[in-house]
């Protein structure tokens, strides 16, 4: 298909982009891609299945007729759609509701409360440097991050009798029992030993330091 440049005296032909036409209109794909991005920004990222469900539901509701079987794109449509719209598959990090609702104002207010607490409770017992050294010394400012690993993460797909509706996996421990790994580093770059927190009330013989990789600190709490 050839289109002619407007305003050119010689009317030289300009070729369209090569490749098969998309099964959805250009504006349709743009709306879908923007919806996917906005959902991810809002904390509700879309899975492949949810994408296909939404496209099918929207096309059916609008009574549109497409080349998709039952107006539902095939799985093979998704990688090409992602490539055209600069989207990628990512592993979403779980964020609890309390953290997701924190605003910059909340952080500033928290810093103010911490400073007031230091002035009232901590500073009176400091020797000479007082508040200034406490808040400005990078070697005294630490950040700790936690990763939680389930003891029994379960299995993926399992074999069962054909037609079975409910297939259960019986676990010896609680489904939410896990081990916490803590990484702590100061603003000056001082890295504390990694800490492993096991879900036990008392230390077990196999938790002895000589049984662990070097440089790891082991602790126990009731819930891990």
JSON list of C-alpha atoms in Angstrom, two decimals:
[
{"chain": "A", "resi": 1, "resn": "UNK", "atom": "CA", "xyz": [0.00, 0.00, 0.00]},
{"chain": "A", "resi": 2, "resn": "UNK", "atom": "CA", "xyz": [1.42, 3.32, -1.01]},
{"chain": "A", "resi": 3, "resn": "UNK", "atom": "CA", "xyz": [0.68, 6.76, 0.38]},
{"chain": "A", "resi": 4, "resn": "UNK", "atom": "CA", "xyz": [1.80, 9.99, -1.28]},
{"chain": "A", "resi": 5, "resn": "UNK", "atom": "CA", "xyz": [3.43, 12.81, 0.64]},
{"chain": "A", "resi": 6, "resn": "UNK", "atom": "CA", "xyz": [1.24, 15.88, 0.67]},
{"chain": "A", "resi": 7, "resn": "UNK", "atom": "CA", "xyz": [2.81, 19.10, -0.49]},
{"chain": "A", "resi": 8, "resn": "UNK", "atom": "CA", "xyz": [5.54, 17.44, -2.54]},
{"chain": "A", "resi": 9, "resn": "UNK", "atom": "CA", "xyz": [5.66, 18.43, -6.17]},
{"chain": "A", "resi": 10, "resn": "UNK", "atom": "CA", "xyz": [7.04, 15.11, -7.36]},
{"chain": "A", "resi": 11, "resn": "UNK", "atom": "CA", "xyz": [4.50, 13.13, -5.29]},
{"chain": "A", "resi": 12, "resn": "UNK", "atom": "CA", "xyz": [7.10, 10.52, -4.37]},
{"chain": "A", "resi": 13, "resn": "UNK", "atom": "CA", "xyz": [5.52, 7.42, -2.76]},
{"chain": "A", "resi": 14, "resn": "UNK", "atom": "CA", "xyz": [6.06, 6.65, 0.95]},
{"chain": "A", "resi": 15, "resn": "UNK", "atom": "CA", "xyz": [5.73, 3.02, 1.99]},
{"chain": "A", "resi": 16, "resn": "UNK", "atom": "CA", "xyz": [3.85, 1.95, 5.09]},
{"chain": "A", "resi": 17, "resn": "UNK", "atom": "CA", "xyz": [5.52, -0.13, 7.81]},
{"chain": "A", "resi": 18, "resn": "UNK", "atom": "CA", "xyz": [6.08, -3.75, 6.85]},
{"chain": "A", "resi": 19, "resn": "UNK", "atom": "CA", "xyz": [4.52, -6.63, 8.70]},
{"chain": "A", "resi": 20, "resn": "UNK", "atom": "CA", "xyz": [1.11, -8.14, 9.22]},
{"chain": "A", "resi": 21, "resn": "UNK", "atom": "CA", "xyz": [-1.56, -5.79, 10.59]},
{"chain": "A", "resi": 22, "resn": "UNK", "atom": "CA", "xyz": [-2.44, -6.19, 14.27]},
{"chain": "A", "resi": 23, "resn": "UNK", "atom": "CA", "xyz": [-5.68, -7.95, 15.13]},
{"chain": "A", "resi": 24, "resn": "UNK", "atom": "CA", "xyz": [-6.70, -5.03, 17.34]},
{"chain": "A", "resi": 25, "resn": "UNK", "atom": "CA", "xyz": [-6.85, -1.42, 16.26]},
{"chain": "A", "resi": 26, "resn": "UNK", "atom": "CA", "xyz": [-3.92, 0.83, 17.13]},
{"chain": "A", "resi": 27, "resn": "UNK", "atom": "CA", "xyz": [-6.02, 2.89, 19.53]},
{"chain": "A", "resi": 28, "resn": "UNK", "atom": "CA", "xyz": [-7.28, -0.30, 21.20]},
{"chain": "A", "resi": 29, "resn": "UNK", "atom": "CA", "xyz": [-3.76, -1.51, 21.92]},
{"chain": "A", "resi": 30, "resn": "UNK", "atom": "CA", "xyz": [-2.73, 1.90, 23.26]},
{"chain": "A", "resi": 31, "resn": "UNK", "atom": "CA", "xyz": [-5.66, 1.94, 25.68]},
{"chain": "A", "resi": 32, "resn": "UNK", "atom": "CA", "xyz": [-4.89, -1.60, 26.85]},
{"chain": "A", "resi": 33, "resn": "UNK", "atom": "CA", "xyz": [-1.18, -0.83, 27.35]},
{"chain": "A", "resi": 34, "resn": "UNK", "atom": "CA", "xyz": [-1.98, 2.35, 29.32]},
{"chain": "A", "resi": 35, "resn": "UNK", "atom": "CA", "xyz": [-4.44, 0.41, 31.46]},
{"chain": "A", "resi": 36, "resn": "UNK", "atom": "CA", "xyz": [-1.76, -2.21, 32.23]},
{"chain": "A", "resi": 37, "resn": "UNK", "atom": "CA", "xyz": [0.74, 0.50, 33.22]},
{"chain": "A", "resi": 38, "resn": "UNK", "atom": "CA", "xyz": [-1.76, 2.38, 35.37]},
{"chain": "A", "resi": 39, "resn": "UNK", "atom": "CA", "xyz": [-2.81, -0.81, 37.16]},
{"chain": "A", "resi": 40, "resn": "UNK", "atom": "CA", "xyz": [0.85, -1.57, 37.95]},
{"chain": "A", "resi": 41, "resn": "UNK", "atom": "CA", "xyz": [1.42, 1.97, 39.28]},
{"chain": "A", "resi": 42, "resn": "UNK", "atom": "CA", "xyz": [-1.67, 1.65, 41.49]},
{"chain": "A", "resi": 43, "resn": "UNK", "atom": "CA", "xyz": [-0.36, -1.59, 43.04]},
{"chain": "A", "resi": 44, "resn": "UNK", "atom": "CA", "xyz": [-2.60, -3.99, 41.12]},
{"chain": "A", "resi": 45, "resn": "UNK", "atom": "CA", "xyz": [-0.36, -5.43, 38.39]},
{"chain": "A", "resi": 46, "resn": "UNK", "atom": "CA", "xyz": [-2.08, -7.45, 35.68]},
{"chain": "A", "resi": 47, "resn": "UNK", "atom": "CA", "xyz": [-1.30, -11.10, 34.98]},
{"chain": "A", "resi": 48, "resn": "UNK", "atom": "CA", "xyz": [-1.35, -12.64, 31.51]},
{"chain": "A", "resi": 49, "resn": "UNK", "atom": "CA", "xyz": [-4.68, -14.31, 32.26]},
{"chain": "A", "resi": 50, "resn": "UNK", "atom": "CA", "xyz": [-6.21, -11.08, 33.55]},
{"chain": "A", "resi": 51, "resn": "UNK", "atom": "CA", "xyz": [-5.04, -9.31, 30.40]},
{"chain": "A", "resi": 52, "resn": "UNK", "atom": "CA", "xyz": [-6.72, -11.87, 28.15]},
{"chain": "A", "resi": 53, "resn": "UNK", "atom": "CA", "xyz": [-9.87, -11.90, 30.31]},
{"chain": "A", "resi": 54, "resn": "UNK", "atom": "CA", "xyz": [-10.14, -8.10, 30.17]},
{"chain": "A", "resi": 55, "resn": "UNK", "atom": "CA", "xyz": [-9.61, -7.91, 26.41]},
{"chain": "A", "resi": 56, "resn": "UNK", "atom": "CA", "xyz": [-12.26, -10.58, 25.82]},
{"chain": "A", "resi": 57, "resn": "UNK", "atom": "CA", "xyz": [-14.72, -8.97, 28.23]},
{"chain": "A", "resi": 58, "resn": "UNK", "atom": "CA", "xyz": [-14.26, -5.52, 26.68]},
{"chain": "A", "resi": 59, "resn": "UNK", "atom": "CA", "xyz": [-14.66, -6.77, 23.10]},
{"chain": "A", "resi": 60, "resn": "UNK", "atom": "CA", "xyz": [-17.78, -8.76, 23.98]},
{"chain": "A", "resi": 61, "resn": "UNK", "atom": "CA", "xyz": [-19.31, -5.84, 25.88]},
{"chain": "A", "resi": 62, "resn": "UNK", "atom": "CA", "xyz": [-18.69, -3.54, 22.91]},
{"chain": "A", "resi": 63, "resn": "UNK", "atom": "CA", "xyz": [-20.13, -6.21, 20.56]},
{"chain": "A", "resi": 64, "resn": "UNK", "atom": "CA", "xyz": [-16.98, -6.11, 18.48]},
{"chain": "A", "resi": 65, "resn": "UNK", "atom": "CA", "xyz": [-16.17, -8.89, 16.03]},
{"chain": "A", "resi": 66, "resn": "UNK", "atom": "CA", "xyz": [-12.49, -9.81, 15.77]},
{"chain": "A", "resi": 67, "resn": "UNK", "atom": "CA", "xyz": [-10.41, -12.65, 14.35]},
{"chain": "A", "resi": 68, "resn": "UNK", "atom": "CA", "xyz": [-9.76, -13.90, 17.89]},
{"chain": "A", "resi": 69, "resn": "UNK", "atom": "CA", "xyz": [-11.58, -17.12, 18.75]},
{"chain": "A", "resi": 70, "resn": "UNK", "atom": "CA", "xyz": [-14.50, -16.05, 20.96]},
{"chain": "A", "resi": 71, "resn": "UNK", "atom": "CA", "xyz": [-12.92, -12.58, 21.02]},
{"chain": "A", "resi": 72, "resn": "UNK", "atom": "CA", "xyz": [-10.18, -13.93, 23.29]},
{"chain": "A", "resi": 73, "resn": "UNK", "atom": "CA", "xyz": [-6.54, -13.50, 22.20]},
{"chain": "A", "resi": 74, "resn": "UNK", "atom": "CA", "xyz": [-4.33, -16.57, 22.28]},
{"chain": "A", "resi": 75, "resn": "UNK", "atom": "CA", "xyz": [-1.36, -16.86, 24.62]},
{"chain": "A", "resi": 76, "resn": "UNK", "atom": "CA", "xyz": [0.94, -16.33, 21.62]},
{"chain": "A", "resi": 77, "resn": "UNK", "atom": "CA", "xyz": [-0.50, -12.82, 21.17]},
{"chain": "A", "resi": 78, "resn": "UNK", "atom": "CA", "xyz": [0.87, -11.59, 24.50]},
{"chain": "A", "resi": 79, "resn": "UNK", "atom": "CA", "xyz": [4.65, -11.59, 23.76]},
{"chain": "A", "resi": 80, "resn": "UNK", "atom": "CA", "xyz": [4.10, -9.66, 20.52]},
{"chain": "A", "resi": 81, "resn": "UNK", "atom": "CA", "xyz": [1.79, -7.21, 22.28]},
{"chain": "A", "resi": 82, "resn": "UNK", "atom": "CA", "xyz": [4.38, -6.67, 25.04]},
{"chain": "A", "resi": 83, "resn": "UNK", "atom": "CA", "xyz": [7.08, -6.06, 22.47]},
{"chain": "A", "resi": 84, "resn": "UNK", "atom": "CA", "xyz": [4.99, -3.53, 20.54]},
{"chain": "A", "resi": 85, "resn": "UNK", "atom": "CA", "xyz": [3.98, -1.65, 23.71]},
{"chain": "A", "resi": 86, "resn": "UNK", "atom": "CA", "xyz": [7.28, -1.84, 25.67]},
{"chain": "A", "resi": 87, "resn": "UNK", "atom": "CA", "xyz": [5.89, -4.06, 28.41]},
{"chain": "A", "resi": 88, "resn": "UNK", "atom": "CA", "xyz": [7.67, -6.88, 30.22]},
{"chain": "A", "resi": 89, "resn": "UNK", "atom": "CA", "xyz": [6.93, -9.71, 32.62]},
{"chain": "A", "resi": 90, "resn": "UNK", "atom": "CA", "xyz": [8.12, -9.01, 36.16]},
{"chain": "A", "resi": 91, "resn": "UNK", "atom": "CA", "xyz": [7.85, -10.71, 39.53]},
{"chain": "A", "resi": 92, "resn": "UNK", "atom": "CA", "xyz": [5.71, -8.51, 41.76]},
{"chain": "A", "resi": 93, "resn": "UNK", "atom": "CA", "xyz": [6.97, -7.84, 45.28]},
{"chain": "A", "resi": 94, "resn": "UNK", "atom": "CA", "xyz": [4.33, -8.33, 47.93]},
{"chain": "A", "resi": 95, "resn": "UNK", "atom": "CA", "xyz": [3.53, -5.09, 49.75]},
{"chain": "A", "resi": 96, "resn": "UNK", "atom": "CA", "xyz": [1.15, -5.02, 52.70]},
{"chain": "A", "resi": 97, "resn": "UNK", "atom": "CA", "xyz": [-1.61, -2.35, 52.78]},
{"chain": "A", "resi": 98, "resn": "UNK", "atom": "CA", "xyz": [0.08, -0.37, 55.55]},
{"chain": "A", "resi": 99, "resn": "UNK", "atom": "CA", "xyz": [3.26, 0.21, 53.53]},
{"chain": "A", "resi": 100, "resn": "UNK", "atom": "CA", "xyz": [1.46, 0.88, 50.26]},
{"chain": "A", "resi": 101, "resn": "UNK", "atom": "CA", "xyz": [-0.47, 3.80, 51.80]},
{"chain": "A", "resi": 102, "resn": "UNK", "atom": "CA", "xyz": [2.60, 5.66, 53.12]},
{"chain": "A", "resi": 103, "resn": "UNK", "atom": "CA", "xyz": [3.01, 9.16, 51.65]},
{"chain": "A", "resi": 104, "resn": "UNK", "atom": "CA", "xyz": [5.99, 11.60, 51.65]},
{"chain": "A", "resi": 105, "resn": "UNK", "atom": "CA", "xyz": [4.13, 13.59, 54.31]},
{"chain": "A", "resi": 106, "resn": "UNK", "atom": "CA", "xyz": [3.96, 10.47, 56.51]},
{"chain": "A", "resi": 107, "resn": "UNK", "atom": "CA", "xyz": [7.73, 9.97, 56.16]},
{"chain": "A", "resi": 108, "resn": "UNK", "atom": "CA", "xyz": [8.49, 13.58, 57.10]},
{"chain": "A", "resi": 109, "resn": "UNK", "atom": "CA", "xyz": [6.14, 13.33, 60.08]},
{"chain": "A", "resi": 110, "resn": "UNK", "atom": "CA", "xyz": [7.82, 10.08, 61.17]},
{"chain": "A", "resi": 111, "resn": "UNK", "atom": "CA", "xyz": [11.27, 11.73, 60.97]},
{"chain": "A", "resi": 112, "resn": "UNK", "atom": "CA", "xyz": [9.96, 14.58, 63.12]},
{"chain": "A", "resi": 113, "resn": "UNK", "atom": "CA", "xyz": [8.68, 12.16, 65.76]},
{"chain": "A", "resi": 114, "resn": "UNK", "atom": "CA", "xyz": [12.00, 10.29, 65.79]},
{"chain": "A", "resi": 115, "resn": "UNK", "atom": "CA", "xyz": [13.93, 13.54, 66.25]},
{"chain": "A", "resi": 116, "resn": "UNK", "atom": "CA", "xyz": [11.68, 14.60, 69.14]},
{"chain": "A", "resi": 117, "resn": "UNK", "atom": "CA", "xyz": [12.10, 11.16, 70.74]},
{"chain": "A", "resi": 118, "resn": "UNK", "atom": "CA", "xyz": [15.89, 11.43, 70.50]},
{"chain": "A", "resi": 119, "resn": "UNK", "atom": "CA", "xyz": [15.87, 14.89, 72.10]},
{"chain": "A", "resi": 120, "resn": "UNK", "atom": "CA", "xyz": [13.70, 13.76, 75.01]},
{"chain": "A", "resi": 121, "resn": "UNK", "atom": "CA", "xyz": [14.98, 10.25, 75.68]},
{"chain": "A", "resi": 122, "resn": "UNK", "atom": "CA", "xyz": [18.39, 9.65, 74.08]},
{"chain": "A", "resi": 123, "resn": "UNK", "atom": "CA", "xyz": [20.29, 12.94, 73.97]},
{"chain": "A", "resi": 124, "resn": "UNK", "atom": "CA", "xyz": [20.27, 13.63, 77.75]},
{"chain": "A", "resi": 125, "resn": "UNK", "atom": "CA", "xyz": [22.37, 10.46, 78.25]},
{"chain": "A", "resi": 126, "resn": "UNK", "atom": "CA", "xyz": [24.92, 11.18, 75.49]},
{"chain": "A", "resi": 127, "resn": "UNK", "atom": "CA", "xyz": [28.38, 12.43, 76.53]},
{"chain": "A", "resi": 128, "resn": "UNK", "atom": "CA", "xyz": [29.46, 15.39, 74.38]},
{"chain": "A", "resi": 129, "resn": "UNK", "atom": "CA", "xyz": [28.37, 15.27, 70.74]},
{"chain": "A", "resi": 130, "resn": "UNK", "atom": "CA", "xyz": [24.64, 15.45, 71.56]},
{"chain": "A", "resi": 131, "resn": "UNK", "atom": "CA", "xyz": [22.01, 15.59, 68.87]},
{"chain": "A", "resi": 132, "resn": "UNK", "atom": "CA", "xyz": [24.25, 16.76, 66.06]},
{"chain": "A", "resi": 133, "resn": "UNK", "atom": "CA", "xyz": [26.52, 13.75, 66.10]},
{"chain": "A", "resi": 134, "resn": "UNK", "atom": "CA", "xyz": [23.58, 11.37, 66.51]},
{"chain": "A", "resi": 135, "resn": "UNK", "atom": "CA", "xyz": [21.80, 12.49, 63.35]},
{"chain": "A", "resi": 136, "resn": "UNK", "atom": "CA", "xyz": [24.72, 13.50, 61.12]},
{"chain": "A", "resi": 137, "resn": "UNK", "atom": "CA", "xyz": [27.20, 10.66, 61.69]},
{"chain": "A", "resi": 138, "resn": "UNK", "atom": "CA", "xyz": [26.61, 8.16, 58.82]},
{"chain": "A", "resi": 139, "resn": "UNK", "atom": "CA", "xyz": [28.25, 5.38, 60.82]},
{"chain": "A", "resi": 140, "resn": "UNK", "atom": "CA", "xyz": [25.37, 5.62, 63.32]},
{"chain": "A", "resi": 141, "resn": "UNK", "atom": "CA", "xyz": [22.54, 5.50, 60.77]},
{"chain": "A", "resi": 142, "resn": "UNK", "atom": "CA", "xyz": [21.48, 2.00, 59.75]},
{"chain": "A", "resi": 143, "resn": "UNK", "atom": "CA", "xyz": [18.92, 0.51, 57.40]},
{"chain": "A", "resi": 144, "resn": "UNK", "atom": "CA", "xyz": [17.69, -3.08, 57.69]},
{"chain": "A", "resi": 145, "resn": "UNK", "atom": "CA", "xyz": [15.89, -5.05, 55.00]},
{"chain": "A", "resi": 146, "resn": "UNK", "atom": "CA", "xyz": [14.14, -8.38, 55.51]},
{"chain": "A", "resi": 147, "resn": "UNK", "atom": "CA", "xyz": [13.45, -11.35, 53.26]},
{"chain": "A", "resi": 148, "resn": "UNK", "atom": "CA", "xyz": [11.04, -14.06, 54.40]},
{"chain": "A", "resi": 149, "resn": "UNK", "atom": "CA", "xyz": [11.23, -17.65, 53.16]},
{"chain": "A", "resi": 150, "resn": "UNK", "atom": "CA", "xyz": [8.45, -20.14, 53.79]},
{"chain": "A", "resi": 151, "resn": "UNK", "atom": "CA", "xyz": [9.51, -23.44, 55.30]},
{"chain": "A", "resi": 152, "resn": "UNK", "atom": "CA", "xyz": [6.81, -25.19, 53.25]},
{"chain": "A", "resi": 153, "resn": "UNK", "atom": "CA", "xyz": [6.29, -23.19, 50.05]},
{"chain": "A", "resi": 154, "resn": "UNK", "atom": "CA", "xyz": [4.17, -25.97, 48.59]},
{"chain": "A", "resi": 155, "resn": "UNK", "atom": "CA", "xyz": [4.47, -27.52, 45.16]},
{"chain": "A", "resi": 156, "resn": "UNK", "atom": "CA", "xyz": [3.57, -26.39, 41.71]},
{"chain": "A", "resi": 157, "resn": "UNK", "atom": "CA", "xyz": [1.29, -28.61, 39.66]},
{"chain": "A", "resi": 158, "resn": "UNK", "atom": "CA", "xyz": [0.83, -32.15, 40.98]},
{"chain": "A", "resi": 159, "resn": "UNK", "atom": "CA", "xyz": [-0.64, -35.36, 39.59]},
{"chain": "A", "resi": 160, "resn": "UNK", "atom": "CA", "xyz": [-4.14, -36.39, 40.69]},
{"chain": "A", "resi": 161, "resn": "UNK", "atom": "CA", "xyz": [-7.10, -38.48, 39.57]},
{"chain": "A", "resi": 162, "resn": "UNK", "atom": "CA", "xyz": [-8.69, -37.23, 36.36]},
{"chain": "A", "resi": 163, "resn": "UNK", "atom": "CA", "xyz": [-11.71, -35.09, 37.22]},
{"chain": "A", "resi": 164, "resn": "UNK", "atom": "CA", "xyz": [-10.58, -34.34, 40.78]},
{"chain": "A", "resi": 165, "resn": "UNK", "atom": "CA", "xyz": [-11.90, -30.95, 41.88]},
{"chain": "A", "resi": 166, "resn": "UNK", "atom": "CA", "xyz": [-9.95, -30.44, 45.13]},
{"chain": "A", "resi": 167, "resn": "UNK", "atom": "CA", "xyz": [-6.39, -31.64, 45.66]},
{"chain": "A", "resi": 168, "resn": "UNK", "atom": "CA", "xyz": [-4.81, -30.83, 49.03]},
{"chain": "A", "resi": 169, "resn": "UNK", "atom": "CA", "xyz": [-1.21, -30.95, 50.22]},
{"chain": "A", "resi": 170, "resn": "UNK", "atom": "CA", "xyz": [-0.88, -31.85, 53.90]},
{"chain": "A", "resi": 171, "resn": "UNK", "atom": "CA", "xyz": [2.01, -30.08, 55.64]},
{"chain": "A", "resi": 172, "resn": "UNK", "atom": "CA", "xyz": [3.73, -31.00, 58.90]},
{"chain": "A", "resi": 173, "resn": "UNK", "atom": "CA", "xyz": [4.19, -27.35, 59.85]},
{"chain": "A", "resi": 174, "resn": "UNK", "atom": "CA", "xyz": [2.05, -24.26, 59.50]},
{"chain": "A", "resi": 175, "resn": "UNK", "atom": "CA", "xyz": [1.70, -23.04, 55.93]},
{"chain": "A", "resi": 176, "resn": "UNK", "atom": "CA", "xyz": [2.94, -19.61, 57.07]},
{"chain": "A", "resi": 177, "resn": "UNK", "atom": "CA", "xyz": [5.97, -20.80, 59.07]},
{"chain": "A", "resi": 178, "resn": "UNK", "atom": "CA", "xyz": [9.17, -19.37, 57.68]},
{"chain": "A", "resi": 179, "resn": "UNK", "atom": "CA", "xyz": [12.71, -18.11, 58.18]},
{"chain": "A", "resi": 180, "resn": "UNK", "atom": "CA", "xyz": [13.68, -14.43, 58.10]},
{"chain": "A", "resi": 181, "resn": "UNK", "atom": "CA", "xyz": [16.96, -13.15, 56.68]},
{"chain": "A", "resi": 182, "resn": "UNK", "atom": "CA", "xyz": [18.06, -9.67, 57.76]},
{"chain": "A", "resi": 183, "resn": "UNK", "atom": "CA", "xyz": [20.58, -7.53, 55.87]},
{"chain": "A", "resi": 184, "resn": "UNK", "atom": "CA", "xyz": [21.76, -4.39, 57.71]},
{"chain": "A", "resi": 185, "resn": "UNK", "atom": "CA", "xyz": [24.08, -1.66, 56.43]},
{"chain": "A", "resi": 186, "resn": "UNK", "atom": "CA", "xyz": [25.03, 1.79, 57.69]},
{"chain": "A", "resi": 187, "resn": "UNK", "atom": "CA", "xyz": [25.03, 5.01, 55.67]},
{"chain": "A", "resi": 188, "resn": "UNK", "atom": "CA", "xyz": [28.85, 4.88, 55.82]},
{"chain": "A", "resi": 189, "resn": "UNK", "atom": "CA", "xyz": [28.90, 1.46, 54.15]},
{"chain": "A", "resi": 190, "resn": "UNK", "atom": "CA", "xyz": [29.49, -0.66, 57.25]},
{"chain": "A", "resi": 191, "resn": "UNK", "atom": "CA", "xyz": [27.77, -4.01, 56.67]},
{"chain": "A", "resi": 192, "resn": "UNK", "atom": "CA", "xyz": [26.67, -5.99, 59.72]},
{"chain": "A", "resi": 193, "resn": "UNK", "atom": "CA", "xyz": [26.75, -9.80, 59.61]},
{"chain": "A", "resi": 194, "resn": "UNK", "atom": "CA", "xyz": [23.63, -11.27, 57.95]},
{"chain": "A", "resi": 195, "resn": "UNK", "atom": "CA", "xyz": [21.12, -12.49, 60.54]},
{"chain": "A", "resi": 196, "resn": "UNK", "atom": "CA", "xyz": [19.02, -15.63, 60.19]},
{"chain": "A", "resi": 197, "resn": "UNK", "atom": "CA", "xyz": [15.94, -15.82, 62.40]},
{"chain": "A", "resi": 198, "resn": "UNK", "atom": "CA", "xyz": [14.43, -19.28, 62.83]},
{"chain": "A", "resi": 199, "resn": "UNK", "atom": "CA", "xyz": [10.86, -19.95, 64.06]},
{"chain": "A", "resi": 200, "resn": "UNK", "atom": "CA", "xyz": [11.91, -21.66, 67.30]},
{"chain": "A", "resi": 201, "resn": "UNK", "atom": "CA", "xyz": [11.63, -20.61, 70.93]},
{"chain": "A", "resi": 202, "resn": "UNK", "atom": "CA", "xyz": [15.02, -22.15, 71.74]},
{"chain": "A", "resi": 203, "resn": "UNK", "atom": "CA", "xyz": [18.16, -22.70, 69.71]},
{"chain": "A", "resi": 204, "resn": "UNK", "atom": "CA", "xyz": [18.62, -26.12, 68.15]},
{"chain": "A", "resi": 205, "resn": "UNK", "atom": "CA", "xyz": [21.91, -28.08, 68.02]},
{"chain": "A", "resi": 206, "resn": "UNK", "atom": "CA", "xyz": [22.12, -27.78, 64.24]},
{"chain": "A", "resi": 207, "resn": "UNK", "atom": "CA", "xyz": [22.00, -23.97, 64.57]},
{"chain": "A", "resi": 208, "resn": "UNK", "atom": "CA", "xyz": [25.49, -23.85, 66.11]},
{"chain": "A", "resi": 209, "resn": "UNK", "atom": "CA", "xyz": [27.84, -21.40, 64.41]},
{"chain": "A", "resi": 210, "resn": "UNK", "atom": "CA", "xyz": [30.17, -24.13, 63.26]},
{"chain": "A", "resi": 211, "resn": "UNK", "atom": "CA", "xyz": [27.23, -25.67, 61.36]},
{"chain": "A", "resi": 212, "resn": "UNK", "atom": "CA", "xyz": [26.44, -22.41, 59.55]},
{"chain": "A", "resi": 213, "resn": "UNK", "atom": "CA", "xyz": [28.26, -20.54, 56.77]},
{"chain": "A", "resi": 214, "resn": "UNK", "atom": "CA", "xyz": [30.92, -18.18, 58.18]},
{"chain": "A", "resi": 215, "resn": "UNK", "atom": "CA", "xyz": [29.87, -14.67, 59.12]},
{"chain": "A", "resi": 216, "resn": "UNK", "atom": "CA", "xyz": [26.20, -15.43, 59.88]},
{"chain": "A", "resi": 217, "resn": "UNK", "atom": "CA", "xyz": [24.42, -14.62, 63.12]},
{"chain": "A", "resi": 218, "resn": "UNK", "atom": "CA", "xyz": [21.60, -16.96, 64.19]},
{"chain": "A", "resi": 219, "resn": "UNK", "atom": "CA", "xyz": [18.60, -16.00, 66.32]},
{"chain": "A", "resi": 220, "resn": "UNK", "atom": "CA", "xyz": [15.30, -17.58, 67.34]},
{"chain": "A", "resi": 221, "resn": "UNK", "atom": "CA", "xyz": [11.84, -16.15, 67.83]},
{"chain": "A", "resi": 222, "resn": "UNK", "atom": "CA", "xyz": [8.52, -17.85, 68.36]},
{"chain": "A", "resi": 223, "resn": "UNK", "atom": "CA", "xyz": [7.24, -16.94, 64.89]},
{"chain": "A", "resi": 224, "resn": "UNK", "atom": "CA", "xyz": [10.51, -16.57, 63.00]}
]
